[in-house]
């Protein structure tokens, strides 16, 4: 018998809910004595009780009752009615007249509903600080995610749940705003008045900001957060079931807050500990039973030795040299046994590698990716790998499977046979064949196999997947480098790989940031102070060795040799890694079986970046290097006095763990004051003086100029040559030259999009323009100890009745300078603009104001960060992207970009509304009034305006046809 048929079960449940016996007897008399899944009788009884059909009010009340009954822990908080919310906010604004109420201060509706739900449940809940979101964040980040949850009956249901946005809690100001929103939300929810909770928040931040004794750390934000959690726990115990406002007008929360906020159980979190950040990170590691690394325990030493001279680093590196030699000897027999367990192909690839030594060093230094060792046993080309903790998540599901690839392998091979990438190009075919045979000789490939049956017999499989191979040329003609690429995308392999990581690479920008940071904090005129991401501050006296003589910084880039080829494929992936190459002697396709990571597979990229990160980790923690990592390139920075030992120490580390690095004289250079950094040149010699400079390699610029000269003289071109130039310009634009080459990039892109319509004169115009811009390129110089506050430049323009005028306002908080200027744009320039845009020239006038502002304020903005506020979107777009259908606007954009070489400023352009634009009034002639309003001075811009207007009418050497 089921419980639905049991009278005893029904009676027991009713008595559990405190039903009187008399009521049960009456229910039994009308045959209501067992549970039922049919709601019909209940609905009929309700209709008889109501007498008339339920109106909207009754239905609303019943729906609310049902929501309360069916509510679970996974349910969304009930939404506060709009009218109630608006009334409470209005009342609070009237009471708290001292608060400047904005959408950044106003608690989000989600936060208000969470607090209101606490009152409904009569249960206090601690909300993480990053969930104390603002209404502004909610308006811009709100989205609904479909999720599956259980209802009160245990049934599955599909619900749309609001995604939880998180607010920033980095830094004291962001934390203060978040906590202020909590205070407002708790008063809106009628749990606690604003001033009571805000007093607690002020107490927290005052404890965090107070000065600590020498040798002690400041109380961290994490300590404050834990204290806040403990306080909430104690208040929740006191107010369980009694969180609402009492009849006498008092708040239970406030009473409990006063009781616990100064209690020892909360205050214990505010103890200022001795500074030992490095030791704490070691003790928190998952593998605690390991030798402490004495070099990283520097913060336990007495104050005079906190910052050490070059001799300390040299001593540590010599000890590392001896340690690695000893560990290699101790592990050599175990290493041999490990290699003997590998498959033949993997053993051949990892020959010479000390994998156990590498793994032991990673364990000692607490490398977070524990699964990286398994990659050296073999990498899978397809499927879903383990998630690495080194990178953020970016999941891209596979579109195919290994089974589908094998099922379609035979017809894919037939299709690939007819798609030779170098068909008709015998030179490229021979180059590819020779590169492939060289890879075979180095143990990266097995082959050649003349037919498919030979491949199947070698692999011991019934089917295999094949991909084509092609070769590309890199470098200058006099130093040509051939790189074979395995096209696993065309073979379908990449579609069967499920990636999980969002790669973050330590590229040019990262190394430049490191250099500029060193330049900023290593000022010999003051103590060293470094602010950590946790908010903690490391301070120390600069060692006398650095004070007596400023250090000279140098750099180099170490390149791993055939990096991908040093990692084996898994045995299961051998049948997926076959490549097809045309034999130039017979003209027939031959097959080679990959044994190591191929250059062209998606899995190779993700797997190798995990491995290269492990090497970078060892360079940081063992050698003590300032290093980055971009795939197989390792940029390094070091003091000149320790550069030779640092270089030898890192190379010795690589030799001992078995990673081969390039010793080619063309690629392998020692430490230099100006060195090649991933394709650009970084000058480090003036870091101690607070200056870092970055520029394109001279050889790269000369190569581009030579190509433009050659194409311009011949008047002939191929799409491959133009694409090569475009790639080089894109690279130069991305790093060293800022936006000075922006229009050249656009012109090359336009040329490629419609090559059939391009004539010889278009090519010559493009080449002349490219040569001109390349000649004007200058190194990017970063002054690292100047003011960090940006210069603000507001611009505006007006155009009425055929007359155009402009207004410019500069505000520099660092020098306390405020300048106001304005005037009329010359009529002949306006008439020139009308030839291009007969109907309206306001965009040109707005862009003219920005260009003029940059020109006349160059003494204030040189080497500074500058924010330009522009009112017209068309003008802003051409100054950011270099894109416009108007020739006159493009010319203004060209002038703006060229000024970057002269003032070396870092620019950002932002849109501003007229009502918020302080330059609006000067553009209409109210110059002195505006200067008086902001407490600034009037500046005469007429001479510079006339000079600029003449430049704006010069159209020489601009390839207009390619830029429209």
PDB file of C-alpha atoms in Angstrom, residues 543-550:
ATOM      1  CA  UNK A 543      70.775  49.147  -0.324  1.00  0.00           C
ATOM      2  CA  UNK A 544      73.921  51.237  -0.235  1.00  0.00           C
ATOM      3  CA  UNK A 545      75.254  49.435  -3.331  1.00  0.00           C
ATOM      4  CA  UNK A 546      72.465  50.971  -5.402  1.00  0.00           C
ATOM      5  CA  UNK A 547      72.757  54.419  -3.795  1.00  0.00           C
ATOM      6  CA  UNK A 548      76.476  54.817  -4.402  1.00  0.00           C
ATOM      7  CA  UNK A 549      76.120  54.112  -8.113  1.00  0.00           C
ATOM      8  CA  UNK A 550      72.895  53.944 -10.032  1.00  0.00           C
TER       9      UNK A 550
END
